[in-house]
Amino acid sequence: MARQHIIRVDLICVVFLGGCIGTALRYACSVIPDCGAFHIGTFAANMAACFVYAAISAWLGGTRRTVGRAKEYVNRGCGMGMCGGLSTMSTLALEEFTMLHDGKAMDCAAYCCTTFIVGCLLAYVGAHVGLRFAGTEHNDGDRHAMGKEAD
């Protein structure tokens, strides 16, 4: 029996609208001037996407205020659409390959490492912010309240 694919026009529209917003924000970041070999616009867009996507994911995972379709719309529209349109792996790769082509290997390594490390840190902070907004910050008090023994 063939698997039937279900196309949900409502989700396509939500992702499209979120993508339009994210792409507009990405374009706004692109006018930020570079600082030497460091591409501030690309960096800012990617860092904002790291923080926002982690915050939204953590918030959605911990909140009980948003359920069902509303949760799915926020996830797809803000997460997949907006953060997907805002972040840009292709531009980051192009900038890094251009630096390598121009013989700026150290600048490329610094830019790549900074992007990775700061992106991870902002995602970590974003997850904590999202949990805080959801009201489910994980600590021993919450574990005790859920009936689990604290380690």
Coordinates of N, CA, C and O in Angstrom, one line a residue:
M1 N 0.8 -1.2 0.0 CA 0.0 0.0 0.0 C 0.9 1.2 0.0 O 1.8 1.4 0.8
A2 N 0.6 2.1 -0.9 CA 1.4 3.4 -1.0 C 1.1 4.3 0.1 O 0.0 4.4 0.6
R3 N 2.2 5.0 0.6 CA 2.0 5.9 1.7 C 1.5 7.2 1.1 O 2.0 7.8 0.2
Q4 N 0.4 7.7 1.7 CA -0.2 8.9 1.3 C 0.4 10.1 2.0 O 0.5 10.2 3.2
H5 N 0.9 11.1 1.2 CA 1.4 12.3 1.8 C 0.3 13.4 2.0 O -0.5 13.6 1.2
I6 N 0.4 14.0 3.2 CA -0.6 15.0 3.5 C 0.1 16.3 3.5 O 1.0 16.6 4.2
I7 N -0.4 17.2 2.6 CA 0.1 18.5 2.5 C -0.8 19.4 3.3 O -2.0 19.5 3.0
R8 N -0.3 20.1 4.3 CA -1.1 21.0 5.1 C -0.7 22.4 4.6 O 0.3 23.0 4.9
V9 N -1.7 23.0 4.0 CA -1.5 24.4 3.4 C -1.3 25.4 4.6 O -0.6 26.3 4.4
D10 N -2.0 25.2 5.7 CA -1.9 26.1 6.8 C -0.4 26.1 7.3 O 0.1 27.2 7.6
L11 N 0.3 25.0 7.4 CA 1.7 24.9 7.8 C 2.6 25.5 6.8 O 3.6 26.2 7.1
I12 N 2.3 25.3 5.5 CA 3.1 25.9 4.5 C 3.0 27.4 4.6 O 4.0 28.1 4.5
C13 N 1.8 28.0 4.8 CA 1.7 29.4 4.9 C 2.4 30.0 6.2 O 3.0 31.0 6.1
V14 N 2.3 29.2 7.3 CA 3.0 29.7 8.5 C 4.5 29.7 8.3 O 5.2 30.7 8.7
V15 N 5.0 28.6 7.7 CA 6.5 28.6 7.5 C 6.9 29.7 6.5 O 7.9 30.4 6.7
F16 N 6.1 29.9 5.4 CA 6.4 30.9 4.4 C 6.4 32.3 5.1 O 7.3 33.1 4.9
L17 N 5.4 32.6 5.9 CA 5.3 33.9 6.5 C 6.5 34.1 7.5 O 7.1 35.2 7.5
G18 N 6.8 33.1 8.3 CA 8.0 33.2 9.2 C 9.3 33.3 8.4 O 10.1 34.1 8.8
G19 N 9.4 32.6 7.3 CA 10.5 32.7 6.4 C 10.7 34.1 5.8 O 11.8 34.6 5.7
C20 N 9.6 34.7 5.5 CA 9.6 36.1 5.0 C 10.1 37.1 6.0 O 11.0 37.9 5.7
I21 N 9.7 36.9 7.3 CA 10.2 37.8 8.3 C 11.6 37.5 8.6 O 12.4 38.5 8.7
G22 N 12.0 36.3 8.7 CA 13.5 35.9 8.9 C 14.4 36.4 7.8 O 15.4 37.0 8.1
T23 N 13.9 36.3 6.6 CA 14.7 36.8 5.5 C 14.8 38.3 5.4 O 15.9 38.8 5.2
A24 N 13.8 39.0 5.8 CA 13.8 40.4 5.9 C 14.8 40.9 7.0 O 15.6 41.8 6.8
L25 N 14.8 40.2 8.1 CA 15.7 40.5 9.2 C 17.1 40.2 8.8 O 18.1 40.9 9.1
R26 N 17.3 39.1 8.0 CA 18.7 38.7 7.5 C 19.2 39.8 6.6 O 20.3 40.2 6.6
Y27 N 18.3 40.3 5.7 CA 18.7 41.3 4.8 C 19.1 42.6 5.6 O 20.0 43.3 5.2
A28 N 18.3 42.9 6.6 CA 18.6 44.1 7.4 C 20.0 44.0 8.1 O 20.7 44.9 8.1
C29 N 20.3 42.7 8.5 CA 21.7 42.5 9.1 C 22.8 42.6 8.0 O 23.9 42.9 8.4
S30 N 22.5 42.4 6.8 CA 23.5 42.4 5.8 C 24.1 43.8 5.5 O 25.1 43.9 4.9
V31 N 23.4 44.8 5.9 CA 23.9 46.2 5.7 C 24.9 46.6 6.8 O 25.5 47.6 6.7
I32 N 25.0 45.8 7.9 CA 26.0 46.1 8.9 C 27.4 45.9 8.4 O 27.7 44.9 7.8
P33 N 28.2 46.9 8.5 CA 29.6 46.8 7.9 C 30.5 45.8 8.6 O 30.3 45.6 9.8
D34 N 31.3 45.2 7.8 CA 32.3 44.2 8.3 C 33.3 44.9 9.2 O 33.6 46.1 9.1
C35 N 33.9 44.2 10.1 CA 35.0 44.7 10.9 C 36.2 43.9 10.6 O 36.5 42.8 11.1
G36 N 37.0 44.4 9.6 CA 38.1 43.6 9.1 C 37.6 42.4 8.4 O 36.7 42.4 7.5
A37 N 38.1 41.2 8.8 CA 37.7 40.0 8.2 C 36.5 39.4 8.8 O 35.9 38.4 8.4
F38 N 36.0 40.1 9.9 CA 34.9 39.6 10.6 C 33.6 40.2 10.1 O 33.4 41.4 10.0
H39 N 32.7 39.3 9.6 CA 31.5 39.7 8.9 C 30.4 39.8 10.0 O 29.7 38.9 10.3
I40 N 30.2 41.1 10.5 CA 29.3 41.3 11.6 C 27.8 41.0 11.3 O 27.1 40.4 12.1
G41 N 27.4 41.3 10.1 CA 26.0 41.1 9.7 C 25.6 39.6 9.7 O 24.6 39.2 10.3
T42 N 26.5 38.8 9.1 CA 26.2 37.3 9.1 C 26.3 36.8 10.5 O 25.5 36.0 10.9
F43 N 27.3 37.2 11.2 CA 27.5 36.8 12.6 C 26.3 37.1 13.4 O 25.7 36.3 14.2
A44 N 25.8 38.4 13.4 CA 24.6 38.8 14.1 C 23.4 38.0 13.8 O 22.6 37.6 14.7
A45 N 23.2 37.8 12.5 CA 22.0 37.0 12.1 C 22.1 35.6 12.6 O 21.1 35.1 13.1
N46 N 23.2 34.9 12.5 CA 23.3 33.6 12.9 C 23.2 33.4 14.5 O 22.6 32.5 15.0
M47 N 23.8 34.4 15.2 CA 23.7 34.4 16.6 C 22.3 34.6 17.1 O 21.8 34.0 18.1
A48 N 21.6 35.5 16.5 CA 20.2 35.8 16.9 C 19.4 34.5 16.6 O 18.5 34.2 17.5
A49 N 19.6 33.9 15.5 CA 18.9 32.6 15.2 C 19.2 31.5 16.2 O 18.3 30.8 16.7
C50 N 20.4 31.4 16.6 CA 20.8 30.4 17.7 C 20.0 30.7 19.0 O 19.4 29.7 19.5
F51 N 20.0 31.9 19.4 CA 19.4 32.2 20.7 C 17.9 32.1 20.6 O 17.2 31.4 21.4
V52 N 17.3 32.6 19.5 CA 15.8 32.6 19.4 C 15.3 31.2 19.2 O 14.3 30.8 19.8
Y53 N 15.9 30.4 18.3 CA 15.5 29.0 18.1 C 15.6 28.2 19.4 O 14.6 27.4 19.7
A54 N 16.6 28.3 20.1 CA 16.8 27.6 21.4 C 15.7 28.0 22.4 O 15.1 27.2 23.1
A55 N 15.5 29.3 22.5 CA 14.5 29.8 23.4 C 13.1 29.3 23.1 O 12.4 28.9 23.9
I56 N 12.8 29.4 21.8 CA 11.4 29.0 21.3 C 11.3 27.5 21.6 O 10.2 27.0 22.1
S57 N 12.3 26.7 21.3 CA 12.2 25.2 21.4 C 12.0 24.9 22.9 O 11.2 24.0 23.3
A58 N 12.8 25.5 23.8 CA 12.7 25.2 25.2 C 11.4 25.7 25.8 O 10.7 25.0 26.5
W59 N 11.0 26.8 25.3 CA 9.7 27.3 25.8 C 8.5 26.4 25.4 O 7.7 26.1 26.2
L60 N 8.5 26.0 24.1 CA 7.5 25.1 23.6 C 7.5 23.8 24.3 O 6.5 23.2 24.6
G61 N 8.7 23.3 24.6 CA 8.8 22.0 25.3 C 8.4 22.1 26.8 O 8.0 21.1 27.3
G62 N 8.4 23.3 27.4 CA 8.1 23.4 28.8 C 6.7 24.0 29.1 O 6.3 24.0 30.2
T63 N 6.1 24.7 28.1 CA 4.9 25.4 28.4 C 3.7 24.6 28.3 O 3.6 23.6 27.5
R64 N 2.7 24.9 29.1 CA 1.4 24.3 29.0 C 0.4 25.3 28.5 O -0.8 24.9 28.4
R65 N 0.8 26.5 28.4 CA -0.1 27.6 27.9 C -0.4 27.5 26.4 O -1.5 27.9 26.0
T66 N 0.5 26.9 25.7 CA 0.3 26.8 24.2 C 0.2 25.3 23.9 O 1.2 24.6 24.2
V67 N -0.9 24.9 23.3 CA -1.0 23.4 23.0 C -1.5 23.3 21.6 O -2.0 24.2 20.9
G68 N -1.4 22.0 21.1 CA -2.0 21.6 19.8 C -1.5 22.4 18.6 O -0.3 22.5 18.5
R69 N -2.4 22.8 17.8 CA -2.0 23.5 16.6 C -1.3 24.8 16.8 O -0.4 25.2 16.1
A70 N -1.6 25.5 17.9 CA -0.9 26.8 18.2 C 0.6 26.5 18.4 O 1.4 27.3 18.0
K71 N 0.9 25.5 19.2 CA 2.3 25.1 19.4 C 3.0 24.7 18.1 O 4.1 25.1 17.9
E72 N 2.3 24.0 17.3 CA 2.9 23.6 16.0 C 3.1 24.8 15.1 O 4.1 25.0 14.5
Y73 N 2.2 25.8 15.1 CA 2.3 27.0 14.3 C 3.5 27.8 14.8 O 4.3 28.4 14.0
V74 N 3.7 28.0 16.1 CA 4.8 28.7 16.7 C 6.1 28.0 16.3 O 7.1 28.7 15.9
N75 N 6.1 26.7 16.5 CA 7.3 25.9 16.2 C 7.7 26.1 14.7 O 8.9 26.4 14.4
R76 N 6.8 25.9 13.8 CA 7.1 25.9 12.4 C 7.3 27.4 11.9 O 8.2 27.6 11.1
G77 N 6.4 28.3 12.4 CA 6.5 29.7 11.9 C 7.8 30.4 12.4 O 8.5 31.0 11.6
C78 N 7.9 30.4 13.7 CA 9.1 31.1 14.3 C 10.4 30.3 14.2 O 11.4 30.8 13.9
G79 N 10.3 29.0 14.5 CA 11.5 28.2 14.5 C 12.0 27.9 13.1 O 13.0 28.4 12.6
M80 N 11.2 27.1 12.4 CA 11.6 26.7 11.0 C 11.6 27.9 10.1 O 12.6 28.1 9.3
G81 N 10.6 28.6 10.0 CA 10.5 29.7 9.1 C 11.3 30.9 9.4 O 12.3 31.2 8.6
M82 N 11.1 31.6 10.5 CA 11.8 32.8 10.8 C 13.3 32.5 11.1 O 14.2 33.2 10.5
C83 N 13.6 31.6 12.0 CA 15.0 31.3 12.3 C 15.7 30.7 11.1 O 16.9 31.0 10.9
G84 N 15.0 29.9 10.3 CA 15.6 29.4 9.1 C 15.9 30.4 8.1 O 17.0 30.4 7.4
G85 N 15.1 31.4 7.9 CA 15.3 32.5 7.0 C 16.4 33.5 7.5 O 17.1 34.1 6.8
L86 N 16.5 33.6 8.9 CA 17.4 34.5 9.5 C 18.8 33.9 9.4 O 19.8 34.6 9.1
S87 N 19.0 32.7 9.7 CA 20.3 32.1 9.8 C 20.8 31.8 8.4 O 20.0 31.6 7.5
T88 N 22.1 31.7 8.2 CA 22.7 31.5 6.9 C 24.0 30.8 6.9 O 25.0 31.3 7.2
M89 N 23.9 29.5 6.7 CA 25.1 28.6 6.6 C 25.8 28.9 5.3 O 27.0 28.9 5.3
S90 N 25.1 29.1 4.2 CA 25.7 29.3 2.9 C 26.5 30.6 2.9 O 27.7 30.6 2.3
T91 N 26.1 31.7 3.5 CA 26.8 32.9 3.5 C 28.1 32.7 4.4 O 29.2 33.2 4.0
L92 N 27.9 32.1 5.5 CA 29.0 31.8 6.4 C 30.1 31.0 5.7 O 31.3 31.4 5.7
A93 N 29.7 30.0 5.0 CA 30.6 29.1 4.2 C 31.3 30.0 3.1 O 32.5 29.9 2.9
L94 N 30.5 30.8 2.4 CA 31.1 31.6 1.3 C 32.2 32.5 1.9 O 33.3 32.7 1.3
E95 N 31.8 33.2 3.0 CA 32.8 34.1 3.6 C 34.1 33.4 4.1 O 35.2 33.9 3.9
E96 N 33.9 32.2 4.7 CA 35.1 31.5 5.1 C 35.9 31.0 4.0 O 37.1 31.1 4.0
F97 N 35.3 30.5 2.9 CA 36.0 30.0 1.8 C 36.7 31.2 1.1 O 37.9 31.0 0.5
T98 N 36.1 32.3 1.1 CA 36.7 33.5 0.5 C 38.0 33.9 1.3 O 39.0 34.3 0.7
M99 N 37.9 33.9 2.6 CA 39.0 34.1 3.4 C 40.2 33.2 3.2 O 41.3 33.6 3.0
L100 N 39.8 31.9 3.0 CA 40.8 30.9 2.7 C 41.5 31.1 1.4 O 42.7 31.0 1.2
H101 N 40.6 31.5 0.4 CA 41.1 31.8 -1.0 C 42.1 33.0 -1.0 O 43.0 33.0 -1.7
D102 N 41.8 33.9 -0.1 CA 42.6 35.1 0.0 C 43.8 35.0 0.9 O 44.5 35.9 1.2
G103 N 44.0 33.7 1.4 CA 45.2 33.5 2.2 C 45.1 33.9 3.7 O 46.1 34.1 4.4
K104 N 43.8 34.1 4.1 CA 43.6 34.5 5.5 C 43.1 33.4 6.4 O 42.0 33.4 6.9
A105 N 43.9 32.3 6.4 CA 43.5 31.1 7.2 C 43.3 31.4 8.6 O 42.3 30.8 9.2
M106 N 44.1 32.2 9.3 CA 43.9 32.5 10.7 C 42.7 33.3 10.9 O 41.9 33.0 11.9
D107 N 42.4 34.2 10.1 CA 41.1 35.0 10.2 C 39.9 34.1 10.0 O 38.9 34.1 10.7
C108 N 40.0 33.1 9.1 CA 39.0 32.2 8.8 C 38.7 31.3 10.0 O 37.6 31.1 10.5
A109 N 39.8 30.8 10.6 CA 39.7 29.9 11.8 C 39.1 30.7 13.0 O 38.3 30.1 13.7
A110 N 39.6 31.9 13.2 CA 39.0 32.7 14.3 C 37.5 33.0 14.1 O 36.7 32.9 15.0
Y111 N 37.1 33.3 12.9 CA 35.7 33.6 12.5 C 34.9 32.3 12.7 O 33.8 32.4 13.3
C112 N 35.4 31.2 12.3 CA 34.7 30.0 12.4 C 34.5 29.5 13.8 O 33.4 29.2 14.3
C113 N 35.6 29.6 14.6 CA 35.6 29.2 16.0 C 34.7 30.1 16.8 O 33.9 29.7 17.7
T114 N 34.8 31.4 16.6 CA 34.0 32.4 17.3 C 32.5 32.1 17.0 O 31.7 32.2 17.9
T115 N 32.2 31.9 15.7 CA 30.8 31.6 15.4 C 30.3 30.4 16.1 O 29.2 30.4 16.6
F116 N 31.1 29.3 16.1 CA 30.7 28.1 16.7 C 30.5 28.2 18.2 O 29.5 27.9 18.8
I117 N 31.5 28.8 18.9 CA 31.5 28.9 20.4 C 30.4 29.9 20.8 O 29.6 29.5 21.7
V118 N 30.3 31.0 20.2 CA 29.3 32.0 20.7 C 27.9 31.5 20.3 O 27.0 31.6 21.1
G119 N 27.8 30.8 19.2 CA 26.5 30.2 18.8 C 26.0 29.2 19.8 O 24.8 29.2 20.3
C120 N 26.9 28.3 20.3 CA 26.6 27.3 21.3 C 26.2 28.0 22.6 O 25.3 27.6 23.3
L121 N 27.0 29.0 23.0 CA 26.7 29.7 24.3 C 25.4 30.4 24.2 O 24.6 30.3 25.2
L122 N 25.1 31.1 23.1 CA 23.8 31.7 23.0 C 22.6 30.7 22.9 O 21.5 31.0 23.4
A123 N 22.8 29.6 22.3 CA 21.8 28.6 22.3 C 21.5 28.1 23.7 O 20.4 27.9 24.2
Y124 N 22.6 27.9 24.5 CA 22.5 27.5 25.9 C 21.7 28.5 26.7 O 20.8 28.2 27.4
V125 N 22.1 29.8 26.6 CA 21.4 30.9 27.3 C 19.9 30.9 26.8 O 19.0 31.1 27.6
G126 N 19.7 30.8 25.5 CA 18.4 30.9 25.0 C 17.5 29.8 25.5 O 16.3 30.0 25.8
A127 N 18.0 28.6 25.7 CA 17.3 27.5 26.2 C 16.9 27.8 27.7 O 15.7 27.5 28.1
H128 N 17.8 28.3 28.4 CA 17.4 28.7 29.8 C 16.4 29.8 29.9 O 15.5 29.8 30.7
V129 N 16.5 30.8 29.0 CA 15.5 31.8 28.9 C 14.1 31.3 28.5 O 13.1 31.6 29.1
G130 N 14.1 30.4 27.6 CA 12.9 29.7 27.1 C 12.2 28.9 28.3 O 11.0 29.0 28.5
L131 N 13.0 28.2 29.0 CA 12.5 27.4 30.2 C 12.0 28.4 31.2 O 11.0 28.1 31.9
R132 N 12.7 29.5 31.4 CA 12.2 30.4 32.4 C 10.9 31.0 32.1 O 10.0 31.1 32.9
F133 N 10.7 31.4 30.8 CA 9.4 31.9 30.3 C 8.3 30.8 30.4 O 7.1 31.1 30.6
A134 N 8.7 29.5 30.2 CA 7.7 28.5 30.3 C 7.4 28.1 31.8 O 6.4 27.5 32.0
G135 N 8.2 28.6 32.7 CA 8.0 28.3 34.1 C 8.4 27.0 34.5 O 8.0 26.4 35.5
T136 N 9.4 26.4 33.8 CA 9.9 25.1 34.1 C 11.4 25.0 34.2 O 12.0 24.1 33.8
E137 N 12.0 26.1 34.8 CA 13.4 26.1 35.0 C 13.8 24.8 35.8 O 13.2 24.6 36.9
H138 N 14.7 24.0 35.4 CA 15.0 22.8 36.0 C 16.0 23.0 37.2 O 17.1 23.5 37.0
N139 N 15.5 22.7 38.4 CA 16.4 22.8 39.5 C 15.9 21.8 40.5 O 14.9 21.1 40.3
D140 N 16.6 21.6 41.7 CA 16.2 20.6 42.7 C 14.8 20.8 43.2 O 14.1 19.9 43.5
G141 N 14.4 22.1 43.3 CA 13.0 22.4 43.8 C 12.0 21.8 42.8 O 11.0 21.2 43.3
D142 N 12.2 21.9 41.5 CA 11.3 21.4 40.6 C 11.3 19.9 40.6 O 10.3 19.2 40.5
R143 N 12.5 19.3 40.8 CA 12.5 17.8 40.8 C 11.8 17.3 42.0 O 11.1 16.3 41.9
H144 N 11.9 18.0 43.2 CA 11.2 17.6 44.4 C 9.7 17.7 44.2 O 8.9 16.8 44.6
A145 N 9.3 18.8 43.5 CA 7.9 19.0 43.3 C 7.3 18.0 42.4 O 6.1 17.7 42.4
M146 N 8.1 17.4 41.5 CA 7.6 16.4 40.6 C 7.6 15.0 41.2 O 7.3 14.0 40.6
G147 N 8.0 14.9 42.5 CA 8.0 13.7 43.2 C 9.3 12.8 43.0 O 9.3 11.7 43.3
K148 N 10.3 13.5 42.6 CA 11.6 12.7 42.4 C 12.6 13.2 43.5 O 12.6 14.3 43.9
E149 N 13.4 12.3 43.9 CA 14.4 12.6 44.9 C 15.5 13.4 44.3 O 15.9 13.1 43.2
A150 N 16.0 14.4 45.0 CA 17.1 15.2 44.6 C 18.4 14.3 44.7 O 18.5 13.6 45.7
D151 N 19.3 14.4 43.7 CA 20.5 13.6 43.8 C 21.5 14.2 44.8 O 21.6 15.3 45.0

